[in-house]
Coordinates of C-alpha atoms in Angstrom, one line a residue:
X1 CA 19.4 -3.2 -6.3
X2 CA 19.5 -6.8 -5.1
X3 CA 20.0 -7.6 -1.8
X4 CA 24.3 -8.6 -1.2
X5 CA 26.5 -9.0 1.5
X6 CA 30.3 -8.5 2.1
X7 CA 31.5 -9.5 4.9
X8 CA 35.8 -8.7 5.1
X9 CA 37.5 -10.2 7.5
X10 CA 41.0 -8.7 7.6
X11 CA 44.4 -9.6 8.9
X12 CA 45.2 -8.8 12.4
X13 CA 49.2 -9.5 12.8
X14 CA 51.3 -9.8 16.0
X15 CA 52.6 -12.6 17.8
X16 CA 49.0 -13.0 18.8
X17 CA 45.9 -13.5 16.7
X18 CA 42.7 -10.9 16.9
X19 CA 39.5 -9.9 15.2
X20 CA 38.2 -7.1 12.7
X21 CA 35.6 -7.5 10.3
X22 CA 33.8 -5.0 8.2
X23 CA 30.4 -6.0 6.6
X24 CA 28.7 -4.0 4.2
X25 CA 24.8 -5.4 3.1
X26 CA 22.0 -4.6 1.0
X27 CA 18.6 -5.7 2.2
X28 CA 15.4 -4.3 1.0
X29 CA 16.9 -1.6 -1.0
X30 CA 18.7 -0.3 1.7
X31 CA 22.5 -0.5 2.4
X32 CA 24.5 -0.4 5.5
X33 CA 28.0 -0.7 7.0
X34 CA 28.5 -2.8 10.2
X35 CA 32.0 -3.2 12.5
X36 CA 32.7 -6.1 14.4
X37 CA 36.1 -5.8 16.4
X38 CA 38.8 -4.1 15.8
X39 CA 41.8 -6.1 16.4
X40 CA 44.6 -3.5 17.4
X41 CA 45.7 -0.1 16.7
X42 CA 46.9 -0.6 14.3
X43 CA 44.7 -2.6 12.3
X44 CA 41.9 -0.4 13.1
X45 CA 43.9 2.2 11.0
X46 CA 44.0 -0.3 8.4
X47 CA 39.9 -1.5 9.2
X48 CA 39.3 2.5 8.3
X49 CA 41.0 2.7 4.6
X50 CA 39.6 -0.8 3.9
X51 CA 35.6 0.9 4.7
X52 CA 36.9 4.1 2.4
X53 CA 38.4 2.0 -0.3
X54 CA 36.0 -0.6 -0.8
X55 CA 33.0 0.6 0.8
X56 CA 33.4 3.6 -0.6
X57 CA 31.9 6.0 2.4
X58 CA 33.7 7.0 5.6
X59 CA 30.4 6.2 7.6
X60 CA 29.7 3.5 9.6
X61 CA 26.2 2.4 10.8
X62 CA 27.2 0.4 14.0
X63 CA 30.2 -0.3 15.2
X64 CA 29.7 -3.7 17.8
X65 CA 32.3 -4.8 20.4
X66 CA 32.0 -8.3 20.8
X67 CA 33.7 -8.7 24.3
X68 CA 36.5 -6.6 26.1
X69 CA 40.0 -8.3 24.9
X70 CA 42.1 -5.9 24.1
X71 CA 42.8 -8.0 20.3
X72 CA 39.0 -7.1 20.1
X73 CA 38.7 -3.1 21.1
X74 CA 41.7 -1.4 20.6
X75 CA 41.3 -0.8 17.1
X76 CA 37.7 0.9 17.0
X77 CA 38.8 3.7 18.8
X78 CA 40.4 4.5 15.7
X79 CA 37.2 3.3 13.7
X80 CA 34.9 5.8 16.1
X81 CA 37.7 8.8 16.2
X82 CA 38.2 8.9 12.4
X83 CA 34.5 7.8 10.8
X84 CA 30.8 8.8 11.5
X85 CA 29.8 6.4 13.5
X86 CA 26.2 5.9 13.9
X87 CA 25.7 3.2 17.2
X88 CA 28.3 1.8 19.2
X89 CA 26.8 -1.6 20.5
X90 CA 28.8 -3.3 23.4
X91 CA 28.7 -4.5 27.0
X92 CA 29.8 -2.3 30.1
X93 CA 29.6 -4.4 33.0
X94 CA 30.2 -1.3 35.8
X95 CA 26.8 -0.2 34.5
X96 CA 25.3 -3.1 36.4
X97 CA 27.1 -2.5 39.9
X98 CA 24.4 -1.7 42.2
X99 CA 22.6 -4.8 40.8
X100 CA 26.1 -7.1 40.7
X101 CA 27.2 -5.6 44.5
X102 CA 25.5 -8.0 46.6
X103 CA 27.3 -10.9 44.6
X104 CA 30.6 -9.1 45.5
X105 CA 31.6 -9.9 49.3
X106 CA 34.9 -7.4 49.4
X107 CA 32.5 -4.4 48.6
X108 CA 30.1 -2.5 50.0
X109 CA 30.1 0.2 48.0
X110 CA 28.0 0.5 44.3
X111 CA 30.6 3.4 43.2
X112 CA 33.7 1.3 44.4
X113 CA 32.8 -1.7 42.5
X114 CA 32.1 0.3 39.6
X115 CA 35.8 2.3 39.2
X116 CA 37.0 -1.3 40.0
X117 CA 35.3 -3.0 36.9
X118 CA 36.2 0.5 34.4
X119 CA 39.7 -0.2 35.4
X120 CA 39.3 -4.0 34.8
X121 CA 37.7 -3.5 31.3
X122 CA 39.9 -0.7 30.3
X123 CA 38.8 -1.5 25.9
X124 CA 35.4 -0.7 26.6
X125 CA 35.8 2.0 29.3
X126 CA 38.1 4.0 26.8
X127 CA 35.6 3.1 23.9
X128 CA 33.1 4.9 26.0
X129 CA 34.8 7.5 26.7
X130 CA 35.5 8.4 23.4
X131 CA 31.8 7.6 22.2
X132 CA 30.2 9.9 24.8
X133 CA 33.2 12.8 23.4
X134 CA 31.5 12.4 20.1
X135 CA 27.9 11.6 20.9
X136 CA 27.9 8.4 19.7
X137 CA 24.9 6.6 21.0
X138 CA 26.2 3.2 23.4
X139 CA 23.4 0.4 23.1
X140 CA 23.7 -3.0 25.1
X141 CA 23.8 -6.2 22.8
X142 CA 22.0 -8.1 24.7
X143 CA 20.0 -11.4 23.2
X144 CA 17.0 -10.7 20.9
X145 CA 18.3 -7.4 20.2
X146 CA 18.6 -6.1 16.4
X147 CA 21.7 -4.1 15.6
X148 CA 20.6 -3.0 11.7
X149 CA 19.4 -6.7 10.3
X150 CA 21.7 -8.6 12.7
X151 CA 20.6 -10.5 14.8
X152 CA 22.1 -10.7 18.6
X153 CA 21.9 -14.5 19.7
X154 CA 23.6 -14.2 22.9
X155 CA 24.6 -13.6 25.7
X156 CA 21.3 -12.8 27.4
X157 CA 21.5 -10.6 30.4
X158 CA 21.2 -12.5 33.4
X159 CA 23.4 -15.1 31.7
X160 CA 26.2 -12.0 31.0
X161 CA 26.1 -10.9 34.6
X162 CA 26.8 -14.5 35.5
X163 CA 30.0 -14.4 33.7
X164 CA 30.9 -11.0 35.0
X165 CA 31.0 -12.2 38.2
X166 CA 32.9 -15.5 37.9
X167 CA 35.1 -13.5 35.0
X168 CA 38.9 -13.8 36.2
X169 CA 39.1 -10.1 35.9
X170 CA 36.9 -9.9 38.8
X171 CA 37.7 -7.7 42.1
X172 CA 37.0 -11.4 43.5
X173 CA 39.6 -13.3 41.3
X174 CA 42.5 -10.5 40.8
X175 CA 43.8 -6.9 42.1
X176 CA 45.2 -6.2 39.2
X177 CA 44.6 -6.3 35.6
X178 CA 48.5 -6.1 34.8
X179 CA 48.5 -10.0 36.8
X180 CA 45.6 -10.8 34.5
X181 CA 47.2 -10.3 31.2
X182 CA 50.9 -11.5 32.5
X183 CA 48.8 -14.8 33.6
X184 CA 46.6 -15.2 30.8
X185 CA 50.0 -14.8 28.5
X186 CA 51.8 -17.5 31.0
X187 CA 48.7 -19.8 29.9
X188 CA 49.5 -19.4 26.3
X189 CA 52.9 -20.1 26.4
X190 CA 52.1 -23.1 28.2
X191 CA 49.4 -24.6 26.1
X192 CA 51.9 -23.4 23.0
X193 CA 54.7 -25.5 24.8
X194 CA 52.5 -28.6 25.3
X195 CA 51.6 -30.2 22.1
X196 CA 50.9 -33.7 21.6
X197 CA 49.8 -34.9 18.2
X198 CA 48.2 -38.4 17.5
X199 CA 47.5 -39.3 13.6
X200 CA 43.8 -39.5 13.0
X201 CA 41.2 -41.1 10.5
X202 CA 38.8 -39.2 8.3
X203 CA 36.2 -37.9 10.6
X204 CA 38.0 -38.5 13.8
X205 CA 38.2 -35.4 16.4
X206 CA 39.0 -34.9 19.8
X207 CA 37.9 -31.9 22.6
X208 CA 39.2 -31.4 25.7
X209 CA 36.7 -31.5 28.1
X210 CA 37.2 -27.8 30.1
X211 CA 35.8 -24.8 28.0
X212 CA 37.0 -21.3 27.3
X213 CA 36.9 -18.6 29.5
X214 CA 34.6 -16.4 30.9
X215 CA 35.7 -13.3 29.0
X216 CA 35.3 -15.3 26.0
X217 CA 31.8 -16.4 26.3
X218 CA 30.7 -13.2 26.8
X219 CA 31.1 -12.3 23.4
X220 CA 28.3 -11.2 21.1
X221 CA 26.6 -14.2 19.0
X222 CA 25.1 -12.4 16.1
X223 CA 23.5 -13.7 12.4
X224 CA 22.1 -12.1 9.3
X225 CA 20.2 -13.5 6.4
X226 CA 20.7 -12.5 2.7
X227 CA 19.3 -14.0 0.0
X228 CA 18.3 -17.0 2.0
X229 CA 22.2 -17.3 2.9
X230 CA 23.0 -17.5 6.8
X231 CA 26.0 -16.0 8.7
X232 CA 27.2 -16.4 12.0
X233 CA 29.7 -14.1 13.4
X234 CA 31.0 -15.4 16.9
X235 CA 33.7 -13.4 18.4
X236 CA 35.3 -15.9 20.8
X237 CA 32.3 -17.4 22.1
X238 CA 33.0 -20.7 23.7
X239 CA 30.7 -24.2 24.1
X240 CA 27.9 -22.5 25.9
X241 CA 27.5 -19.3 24.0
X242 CA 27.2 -21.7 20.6
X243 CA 24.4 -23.8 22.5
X244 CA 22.4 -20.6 24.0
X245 CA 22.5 -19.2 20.1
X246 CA 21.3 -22.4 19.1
X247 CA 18.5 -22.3 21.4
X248 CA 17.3 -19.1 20.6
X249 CA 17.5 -19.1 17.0
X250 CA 15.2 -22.2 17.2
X251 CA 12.9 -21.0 19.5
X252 CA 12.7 -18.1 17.1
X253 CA 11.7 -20.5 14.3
X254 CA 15.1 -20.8 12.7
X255 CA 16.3 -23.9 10.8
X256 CA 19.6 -26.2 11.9
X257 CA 21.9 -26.9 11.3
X258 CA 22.5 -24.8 8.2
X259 CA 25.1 -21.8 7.7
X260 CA 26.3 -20.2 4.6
X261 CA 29.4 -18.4 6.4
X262 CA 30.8 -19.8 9.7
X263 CA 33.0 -17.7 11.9
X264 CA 35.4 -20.0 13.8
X265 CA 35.7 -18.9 17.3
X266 CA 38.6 -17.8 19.0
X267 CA 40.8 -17.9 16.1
X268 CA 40.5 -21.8 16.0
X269 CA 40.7 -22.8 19.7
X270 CA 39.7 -26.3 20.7
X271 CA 38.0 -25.3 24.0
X272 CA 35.5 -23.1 22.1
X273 CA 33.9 -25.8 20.2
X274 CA 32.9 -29.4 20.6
X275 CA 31.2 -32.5 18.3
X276 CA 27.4 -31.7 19.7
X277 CA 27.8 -27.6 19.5
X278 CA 29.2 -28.3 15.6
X279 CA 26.9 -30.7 14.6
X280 CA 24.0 -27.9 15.9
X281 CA 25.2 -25.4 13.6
X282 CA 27.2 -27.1 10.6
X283 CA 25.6 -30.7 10.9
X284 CA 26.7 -33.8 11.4
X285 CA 30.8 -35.2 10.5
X286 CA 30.5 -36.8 6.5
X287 CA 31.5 -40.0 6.1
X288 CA 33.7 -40.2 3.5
X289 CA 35.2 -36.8 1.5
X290 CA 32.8 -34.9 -0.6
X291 CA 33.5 -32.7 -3.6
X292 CA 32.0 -29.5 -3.3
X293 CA 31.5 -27.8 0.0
X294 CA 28.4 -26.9 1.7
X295 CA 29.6 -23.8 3.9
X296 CA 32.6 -21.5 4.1
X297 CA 34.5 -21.5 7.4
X298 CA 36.5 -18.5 8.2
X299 CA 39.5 -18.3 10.8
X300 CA 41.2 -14.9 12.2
X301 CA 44.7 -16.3 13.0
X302 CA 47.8 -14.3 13.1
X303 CA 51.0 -16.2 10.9
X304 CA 53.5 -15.7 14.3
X305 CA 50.3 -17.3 16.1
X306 CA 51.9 -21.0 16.3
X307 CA 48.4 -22.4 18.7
X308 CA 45.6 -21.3 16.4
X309 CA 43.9 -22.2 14.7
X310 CA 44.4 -25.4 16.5
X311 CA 44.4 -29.1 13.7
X312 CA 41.5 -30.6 15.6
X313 CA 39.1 -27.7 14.7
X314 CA 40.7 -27.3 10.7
X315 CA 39.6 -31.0 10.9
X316 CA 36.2 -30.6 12.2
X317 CA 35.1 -28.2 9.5
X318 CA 36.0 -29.7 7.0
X319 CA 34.5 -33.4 8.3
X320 CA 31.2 -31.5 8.1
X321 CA 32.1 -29.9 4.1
X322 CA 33.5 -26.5 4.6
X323 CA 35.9 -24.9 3.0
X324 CA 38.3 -23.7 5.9
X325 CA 40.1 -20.6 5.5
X326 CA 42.4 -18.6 8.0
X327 CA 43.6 -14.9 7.9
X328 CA 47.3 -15.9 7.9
X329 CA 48.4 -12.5 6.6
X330 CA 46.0 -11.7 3.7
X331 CA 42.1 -9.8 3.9
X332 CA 39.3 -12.4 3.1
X333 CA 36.0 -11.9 1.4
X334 CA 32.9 -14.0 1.8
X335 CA 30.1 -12.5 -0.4
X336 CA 26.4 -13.2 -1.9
X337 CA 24.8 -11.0 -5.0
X338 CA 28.2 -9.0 -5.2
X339 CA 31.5 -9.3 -6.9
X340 CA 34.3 -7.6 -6.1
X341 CA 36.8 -7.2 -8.9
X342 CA 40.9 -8.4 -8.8
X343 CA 39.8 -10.2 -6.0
X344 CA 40.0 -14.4 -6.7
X345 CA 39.2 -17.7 -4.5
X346 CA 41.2 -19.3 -1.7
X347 CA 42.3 -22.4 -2.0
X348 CA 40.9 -25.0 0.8
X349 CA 43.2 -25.6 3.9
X350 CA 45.0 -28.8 3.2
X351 CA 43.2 -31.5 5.7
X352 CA 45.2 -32.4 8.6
X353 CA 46.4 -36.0 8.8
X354 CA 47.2 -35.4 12.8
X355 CA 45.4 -33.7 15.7
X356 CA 46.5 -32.4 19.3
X357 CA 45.4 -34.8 21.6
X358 CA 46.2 -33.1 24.9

């Protein structure tokens, strides 16, 4: 058969925006199913009859956790309890205690500061718990490492442990996870609260200048190539997880910029991307309008999710040709060498005449 890719991105829907995407590829006669996130319970219910319905099997290759939000995890533990799962591929930072416990001033103790961090990262502790139940093999997706024919572009180790330690969810930066969440949502509602739109020209875009957070750029940088075709799948990488990809896909001899499918990170937020990290991977704003697009841009984003994807990054993708598409509520496919019958074209997100300038 000829090589083909699927890659499903499906709907996660609360009043917050997550994550799930099942892939199914052939490559060198070969075929294999590949999980990225999970979004919530619920939708990993839903991520479990997509795999049976239209990948026709009930087995699952590898099953990859990008980083530890709960948007992200919660919904492969119903992936690993209800299908064969072959590899579950994600980080577990109480692993690296005795290593991270000098960095850690209020412990003394390797096996302290390890229950700490399981009961700080409570997605992937109960992920692992449930993959060590059924035997299911835990690998660390680290950069340069191949999960199937993806390839891991960041974080690298030493840069992961980095984040770990200056993560807010840090013995260092919180004593309780249950502050973390209610402050992380008190952030939300403020950015939600403080919008300030200026009209802009074609090409025009604005970042703010501080990044995402630390959680965030943790997450799992990964590409594959089909039929000469490139896709990124980003999690919620921010700034410096795009530039650290970049760098190591050309040190390995890769090409940019140049994707075939784009995974907007974060669901659309503005502090995860930038002009330089964008014009790396997609290439440089267009002038003027083009007919015809030159990649396909794909946003998770929740309909009740009023900040995401946020106007300034609909606008960047398309100044560089894509055709933008978000979630909103519906499955999307992107696909090379395959067709998938009764399912049609998206139409482009209209272009945004405004932007959020603060």
């Amino acid at each position: 058969m000829a090589d083909s890719i699927e890659l499903d991105f499906l709907a996660v829907e609360t009043s917050k925006s997550g994550d799930a995407i099942g892939v199914r590829y052939e490559l060198n006669g070969q075929t294999r199913i590949h999980v990225v996130d999970g979004g919530y319970l619920e939708t990993g219910d839903r991520l479990v009859e997509h795999i049976a319905k239209h990948y026709g099997t009930g087995k699952v290759d590898s099953v990859v956790l990008t980083h530890p939000d709960s948007d992200h995890a919660n919904g492969l533990r119903k992936v690993l309890e209800r299908c064969e799962v072959g590899e579950l591929w994600m980080h577990r930072p109480w692993l690296y205690a005795e290593e991270l416990l000098p960095r850690f001033e209020t412990y003394n103790s390797a096996d302290a500061l390890r229950s700490r961090l399981r009961k700080l990262y409570p997605g992937p502790a109960a992920l692992e718990e449930l993959a060590l139940e059924k035997g299911i093999p835990i690998r660390d997706p680290f950069q340069g490492a191949y999960i199937g024919d993806f390839l891991v572009l960041a974080p690298t180790r030493a840069r992961y442990l980095d984040l770990v330690v200056a993560s807010q969810r840090t013995p260092e930066a919180a004593k309780d996870s249950t502050l973390i969440e209610a402050s992380l949502e008190g952030l939300a509602a403020l950015v939600k609260a403080a919008k300030n739109f200026v009209q802009g020209l074609w090409g025009q875009e604005f970042f703010p200048a501080g990044g995402t957070s630390e959680e965030n750029e943790m997450s799992v940088v990964q590409t594959i190539v089909i039929n000469g075709k490139r896709a990124l799948l980003t999690g919620d990488t921010g700034r410096d997880g795009l530039a650290e990809a970049a760098d190591y896909l050309e040190a390995m001899g890769g090409t940019l910029p140049g994707v075939w499918a784009f995974q907007v990170p974060h669901h659309g937020g503005r502090r995860n991307v930038n002009t330089e990290v964008l014009n790396r991977w997609l290439g440089e704003p267009l002038k003027t309008p083009e007919d015809g697009y030159k990649f396909s841009a794909v946003c998770s984003s929740a309909k009740a999710d009023t900040a995401h994807p946020r106007k300034v990054v609909v606008r960047a993708m398309i100044h560089r040709g894509a055709h933008f598409s978000a979630t909103e509520g519906r499955n999307l496919l992107l696909s090379t060498g395959i067709s998938r019958a009764n399912w049609t074209s998206t139409e482009q997100t209209p272009y945004p005449p405004d932007y959020e300038k603060d």
